[in-house]
Amino acid sequence: MEIQKNLKFLRQKSKPVKEIDRSVYDLIDQMTDIIEQELGAGLAAPQVGILKRIILVRFSNNDIVPFINPVILKRSSEKDIVEEGCLSIPDQLVNVKRPVYIRIRSLDIEGDIIECDLEGLDARIFQHELDHLNGILIIDRVPLIDKIKRIFK
Ligand code: NI
């Protein structure tokens, strides 16, 4: 499996997982291998060419956790700006502004509903990966001021 770098493909919206079957387990296994090889902080299914709502997040304790059909229930009004990279857009770092705290809901690999609060880098990675499921890339989140600076550089 290769990392998908075609922006047109990556800008598509992914479809919900209807049934957690063998194909989902296999996909998550393969995605886990890739995230370990690439030392990635997270990975979304479209990045391996599959338009399904599945993401993996490597948490600050180094656990790699899969989320199926993830959603954000609440976002803090407090935001911060941190430089992010993306395995699908090599050699580009982008300052991205995101809420610092989020409450999320998802299915785990057993199909059970999980709800939890995330903060800081964990929340940021989750949001970055969830963006992928909606066809949004970090280069789409560049603040206008940075775009202008880039043009006049
Ligand atoms: Ni990414």
PDB file of N, CA and C and ligand atoms in Angstrom, residues 42-44 47 84-89 125 128-129 131-132 136-138, ligand 1:
ATOM      1  N   GLY A  42      -0.603  10.324  12.568  1.00  0.00           N
ATOM      2  CA  GLY A  42      -1.965   9.889  12.294  1.00  0.00           C
ATOM      3  C   GLY A  42      -2.088   9.510  10.834  1.00  0.00           C
ATOM      4  N   LEU A  43      -3.196   8.864  10.508  1.00  0.00           N
ATOM      5  CA  LEU A  43      -3.412   8.454   9.115  1.00  0.00           C
ATOM      6  C   LEU A  43      -4.914   8.284   8.894  1.00  0.00           C
ATOM      7  N   ALA A  44      -5.365   8.688   7.714  1.00  0.00           N
ATOM      8  CA  ALA A  44      -6.783   8.540   7.376  1.00  0.00           C
ATOM      9  C   ALA A  44      -6.898   7.601   6.183  1.00  0.00           C
ATOM     10  N   GLN A  47      -5.939   8.361   2.623  1.00  0.00           N
ATOM     11  CA  GLN A  47      -4.496   8.469   2.350  1.00  0.00           C
ATOM     12  C   GLN A  47      -3.894   7.157   1.860  1.00  0.00           C
ATOM     13  N   GLU A  84       1.800  22.022  11.140  1.00  0.00           N
ATOM     14  CA  GLU A  84       1.461  20.623  10.855  1.00  0.00           C
ATOM     15  C   GLU A  84       2.069  20.183   9.529  1.00  0.00           C
ATOM     16  N   GLY A  85       2.354  18.898   9.460  1.00  0.00           N
ATOM     17  CA  GLY A  85       2.766  18.283   8.213  1.00  0.00           C
ATOM     18  C   GLY A  85       1.748  17.218   7.861  1.00  0.00           C
ATOM     19  N   CYS A  86       1.914  16.595   6.691  1.00  0.00           N
ATOM     20  CA  CYS A  86       0.976  15.557   6.259  1.00  0.00           C
ATOM     21  C   CYS A  86       1.726  14.587   5.352  1.00  0.00           C
ATOM     22  N   LEU A  87       1.558  13.301   5.583  1.00  0.00           N
ATOM     23  CA  LEU A  87       2.264  12.293   4.778  1.00  0.00           C
ATOM     24  C   LEU A  87       1.897  12.398   3.296  1.00  0.00           C
ATOM     25  N   SER A  88       0.708  12.939   3.005  1.00  0.00           N
ATOM     26  CA  SER A  88       0.261  13.058   1.612  1.00  0.00           C
ATOM     27  C   SER A  88       0.810  14.302   0.917  1.00  0.00           C
ATOM     28  N   ILE A  89       1.359  15.226   1.716  1.00  0.00           N
ATOM     29  CA  ILE A  89       1.897  16.475   1.153  1.00  0.00           C
ATOM     30  C   ILE A  89       3.317  16.640   1.691  1.00  0.00           C
ATOM     31  N   ILE A 125      -4.260  16.207  16.205  1.00  0.00           N
ATOM     32  CA  ILE A 125      -4.081  15.105  15.249  1.00  0.00           C
ATOM     33  C   ILE A 125      -5.451  14.542  14.845  1.00  0.00           C
ATOM     34  N   HIS A 128      -6.977  16.871  12.359  1.00  0.00           N
ATOM     35  CA  HIS A 128      -6.285  16.794  11.068  1.00  0.00           C
ATOM     36  C   HIS A 128      -6.769  15.568  10.288  1.00  0.00           C
ATOM     37  N   GLU A 129      -6.837  14.430  10.975  1.00  0.00           N
ATOM     38  CA  GLU A 129      -7.241  13.188  10.298  1.00  0.00           C
ATOM     39  C   GLU A 129      -8.715  13.233   9.901  1.00  0.00           C
ATOM     40  N   ASP A 131     -10.366  15.868   9.116  1.00  0.00           N
ATOM     41  CA  ASP A 131     -10.400  16.735   7.927  1.00  0.00           C
ATOM     42  C   ASP A 131     -10.226  15.911   6.652  1.00  0.00           C
ATOM     43  N   HIS A 132      -9.303  14.939   6.692  1.00  0.00           N
ATOM     44  CA  HIS A 132      -9.059  14.105   5.508  1.00  0.00           C
ATOM     45  C   HIS A 132     -10.345  13.418   5.052  1.00  0.00           C
ATOM     46  N   ILE A 136     -10.551  17.701   3.261  1.00  0.00           N
ATOM     47  CA  ILE A 136      -9.869  18.965   3.589  1.00  0.00           C
ATOM     48  C   ILE A 136      -8.405  18.682   3.926  1.00  0.00           C
ATOM     49  N   LEU A 137      -7.512  19.455   3.311  1.00  0.00           N
ATOM     50  CA  LEU A 137      -6.069  19.279   3.517  1.00  0.00           C
ATOM     51  C   LEU A 137      -5.498  20.496   4.241  1.00  0.00           C
ATOM     52  N   ILE A 138      -4.311  20.308   4.836  1.00  0.00           N
ATOM     53  CA  ILE A 138      -3.727  21.439   5.582  1.00  0.00           C
ATOM     54  C   ILE A 138      -3.508  22.659   4.685  1.00  0.00           C
TER      55      ILE A 138
HETATM   56 NI    NI B   1      -2.600  14.409   6.740  1.00  0.00          NI
END
